[in-house]
XYZ file of C-alpha atoms in Angstrom:
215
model
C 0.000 0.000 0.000
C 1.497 3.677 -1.342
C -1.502 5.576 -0.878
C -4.412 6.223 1.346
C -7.605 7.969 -0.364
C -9.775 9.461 2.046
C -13.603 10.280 1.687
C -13.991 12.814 4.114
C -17.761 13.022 5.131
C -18.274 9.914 7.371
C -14.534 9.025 6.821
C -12.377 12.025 8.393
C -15.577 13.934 9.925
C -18.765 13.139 11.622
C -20.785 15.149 9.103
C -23.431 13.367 7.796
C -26.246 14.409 10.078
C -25.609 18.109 9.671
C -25.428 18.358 5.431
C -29.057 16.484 6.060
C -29.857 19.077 8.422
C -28.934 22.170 6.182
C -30.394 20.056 3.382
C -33.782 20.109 5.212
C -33.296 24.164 5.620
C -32.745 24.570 2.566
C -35.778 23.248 0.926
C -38.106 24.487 3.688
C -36.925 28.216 3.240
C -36.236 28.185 -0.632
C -39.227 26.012 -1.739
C -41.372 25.583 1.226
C -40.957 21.988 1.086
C -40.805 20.073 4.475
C -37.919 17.044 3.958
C -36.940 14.710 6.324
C -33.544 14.387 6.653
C -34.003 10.923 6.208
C -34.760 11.720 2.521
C -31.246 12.411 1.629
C -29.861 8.408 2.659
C -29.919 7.421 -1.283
C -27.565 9.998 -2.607
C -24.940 10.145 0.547
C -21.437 10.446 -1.042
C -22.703 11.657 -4.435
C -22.071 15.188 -4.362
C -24.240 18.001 -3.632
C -25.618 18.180 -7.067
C -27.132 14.506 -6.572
C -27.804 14.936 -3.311
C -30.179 17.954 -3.290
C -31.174 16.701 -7.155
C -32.191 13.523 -6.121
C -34.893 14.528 -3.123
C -36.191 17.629 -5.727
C -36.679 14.865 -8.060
C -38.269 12.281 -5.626
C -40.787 14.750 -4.538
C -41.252 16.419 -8.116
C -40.383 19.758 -7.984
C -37.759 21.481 -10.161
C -34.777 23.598 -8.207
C -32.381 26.388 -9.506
C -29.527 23.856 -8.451
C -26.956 26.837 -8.229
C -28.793 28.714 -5.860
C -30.152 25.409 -3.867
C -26.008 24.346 -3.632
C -24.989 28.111 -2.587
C -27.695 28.156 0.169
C -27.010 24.918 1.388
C -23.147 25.111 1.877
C -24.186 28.227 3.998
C -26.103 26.660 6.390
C -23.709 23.523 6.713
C -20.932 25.687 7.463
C -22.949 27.792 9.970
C -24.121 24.381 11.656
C -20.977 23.135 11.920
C -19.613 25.783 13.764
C -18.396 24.247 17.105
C -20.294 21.224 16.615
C -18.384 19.411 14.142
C -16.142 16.098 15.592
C -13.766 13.953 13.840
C -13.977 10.373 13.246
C -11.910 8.847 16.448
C -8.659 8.132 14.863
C -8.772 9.949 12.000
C -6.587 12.700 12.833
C -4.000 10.892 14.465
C -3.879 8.870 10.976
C -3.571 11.349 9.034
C -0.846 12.983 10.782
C 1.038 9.916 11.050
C 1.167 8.497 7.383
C 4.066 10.576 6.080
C 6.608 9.130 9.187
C 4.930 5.099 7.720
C 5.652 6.963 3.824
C 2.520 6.400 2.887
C 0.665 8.866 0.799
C -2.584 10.325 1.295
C -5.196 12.680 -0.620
C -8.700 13.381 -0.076
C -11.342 12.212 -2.750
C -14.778 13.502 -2.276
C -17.316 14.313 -4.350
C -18.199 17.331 -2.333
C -17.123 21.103 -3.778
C -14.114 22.670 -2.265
C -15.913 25.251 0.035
C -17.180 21.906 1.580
C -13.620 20.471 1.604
C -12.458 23.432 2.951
C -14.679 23.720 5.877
C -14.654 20.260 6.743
C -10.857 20.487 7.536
C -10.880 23.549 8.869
C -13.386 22.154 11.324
C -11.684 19.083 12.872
C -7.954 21.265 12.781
C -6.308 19.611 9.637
C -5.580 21.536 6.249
C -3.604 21.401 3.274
C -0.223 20.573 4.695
C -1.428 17.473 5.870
C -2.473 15.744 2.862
C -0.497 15.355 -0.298
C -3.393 15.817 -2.531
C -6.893 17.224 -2.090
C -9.521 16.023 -4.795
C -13.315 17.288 -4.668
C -15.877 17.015 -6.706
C -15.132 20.177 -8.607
C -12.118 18.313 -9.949
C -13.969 15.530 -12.264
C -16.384 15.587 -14.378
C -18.414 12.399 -13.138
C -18.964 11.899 -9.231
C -19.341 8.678 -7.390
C -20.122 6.103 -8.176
C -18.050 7.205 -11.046
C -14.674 6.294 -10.359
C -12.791 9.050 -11.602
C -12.200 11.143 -8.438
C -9.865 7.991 -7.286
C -8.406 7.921 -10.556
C -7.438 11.029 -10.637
C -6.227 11.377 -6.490
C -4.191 8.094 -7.523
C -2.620 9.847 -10.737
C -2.063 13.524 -8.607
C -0.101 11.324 -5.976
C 1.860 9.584 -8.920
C 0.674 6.214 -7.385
C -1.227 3.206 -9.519
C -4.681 3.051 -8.133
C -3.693 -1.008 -7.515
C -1.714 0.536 -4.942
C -4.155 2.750 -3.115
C -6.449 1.873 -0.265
C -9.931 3.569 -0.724
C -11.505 4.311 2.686
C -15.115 5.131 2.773
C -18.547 4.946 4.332
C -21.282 5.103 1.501
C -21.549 2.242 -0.586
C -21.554 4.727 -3.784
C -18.152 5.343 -2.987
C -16.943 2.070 -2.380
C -18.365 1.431 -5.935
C -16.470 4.194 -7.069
C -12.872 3.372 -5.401
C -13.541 -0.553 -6.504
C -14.385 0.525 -10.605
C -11.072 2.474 -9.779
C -9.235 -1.054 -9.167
C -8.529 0.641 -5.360
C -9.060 -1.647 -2.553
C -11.514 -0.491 -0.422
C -12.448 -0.068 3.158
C -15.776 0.551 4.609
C -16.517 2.484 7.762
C -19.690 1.945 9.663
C -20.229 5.473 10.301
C -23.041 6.223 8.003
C -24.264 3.126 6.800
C -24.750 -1.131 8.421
C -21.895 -3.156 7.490
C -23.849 -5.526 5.771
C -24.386 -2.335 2.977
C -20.889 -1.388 2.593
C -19.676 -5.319 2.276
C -22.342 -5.866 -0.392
C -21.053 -2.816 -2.094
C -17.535 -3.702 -2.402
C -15.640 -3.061 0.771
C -13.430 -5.690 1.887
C -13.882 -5.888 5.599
C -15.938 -2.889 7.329
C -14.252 -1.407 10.601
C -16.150 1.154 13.169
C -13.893 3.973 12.658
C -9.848 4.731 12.465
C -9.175 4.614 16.019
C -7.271 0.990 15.685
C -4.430 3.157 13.191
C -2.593 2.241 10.732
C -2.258 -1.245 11.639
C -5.945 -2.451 11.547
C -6.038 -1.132 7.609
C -3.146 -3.199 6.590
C -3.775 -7.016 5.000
C-alpha cells in the first residue's frame, strides 16, 4: 500500500447528520418543502448536485440547483460551527502516514468550500495531505470512479496501490471501478451495505491506526 484515499464526510468527519440538516433548511426556506432528513440516505457520497437533485426529483419539484447548492453550503458551514467532531482516529492517521511513507489525498465528491470547511473544522488543512480532490475536480462523481483515478494519478501512485476508505456504498463502488481496494466504515451506513457494495472488511472507525487497515 502507497496511498491512502480518504472520503472525508463519514470518513475524516462526523458530518453526515448536519449536510441532512442544512439540506432540510434549505428546501423548507427556498421552496417551502418540508424534507426529512431521512430523505437524503440514497444519494450520501454523491455530491451536492445529486444529493439535493435527487430529493427535488423524488418529490417532483424542479430547483435552480446553483442557488439550492450556494444556500445549502451556507447553512452547513454555519451548523458546523463548534459542533463538528472527527472520526476517532482519524486525525492521528492522518498525521502519522508521512513518518509510515505512505501517501494520502482526499477524494470527495463534495465542492471545495465543503472540503475546505470540513478540515478547517476538525484542525487539519492542506499541509497534511499530499493531494486534495473534490468534486469540482472531475467531471463524473461517485459512483463514477474518476475522483480515485485522478487522487491516484495527482499522488503519482497506480490506483492497484491505493487503499480507498469510505462509508457510503456509492463510494466504495467508485474506489472498486477504480481497481482501489476499499475499506468501509460503519459510520453512516450497516456493514452488511458497505460489504455488499464492495468493501473488503468494514471497521467502526480509524481509532485501531494504521495497523488495523493493513492485509
Amino acid at each position: 500500500m502507497k496511498a491512502i484515499l480518504f472520503d472525508v464526510d463519514g470518513v475524516l468527519v462526523l458530518s453526515e447528520p448536519f449536510i441532512a440538516e442544512a439540506g432540510a433548511l434549505m428546501f423548507k426556506e427556498l421552496y417551502d418543502e418540508d424534507v426529512d432528513p431521512a430523505e437524503f440516505s440514497p444519494f450520501v457520497g454523491t455530491g451536492e448536485a445529486s444529493y439535493l437533485g435527487g430529493v427535488a426529483e423524488a418529490r417532483g419539484i424542479r430547483i435552480d440547483l446553483a442557488a439550492a447548492k450556494k444556500r445549502i453550503y451556507e447553512l452547513y458551514i454555519a451548523c458546523i460551527q463548534g459542533s463538528m467532531e472527527a472520526v476517532p482516529g482519524a486525525l492521528a492517521l492522518v498525521r502519522g502516514l508521512r513518518a509510515a511513507g505512505i501517501k494520502a489525498a482526499t477524494a470527495t465528491s463534495a465542492d471545495r468550500v465543503k472540503l475546505d470547511a470540513n478540515l478547517k473544522a476538525v484542525g487539519l488543512g492542506e499541509g497534511d495531505f499530499d493531494a486534495l480532490v473534490c468534486g469540482n475536480d472531475v467531471q463524473r462523481k461517485k459512483p463514477a470512479p474518476d475522483i480515485y483515478l485522478e487522487a491516484a494519478r495527482r499522488l503519482g501512485v497506480e490506483p492497484k496501490d491505493c487503499l480507498v476508505i469510505e462509508d457510503a456504498p456509492e463510494g466504495l463502488r467508485a474506489g472498486a471501478a477504480a481497481g482501489c481496494r476499499c475499506i468501509g466504515l460503519s459510520t453512516t451506513f450497516s456493514a452488511e451495505l458497505l460489504i455488499a457494495a464492495g468493501a473488503s472488511r468494514v471497521l467502526p472507525d480509524l481509532s485501531g491506526g494504521l495497523a488495523t487497515l493493513l492485509p
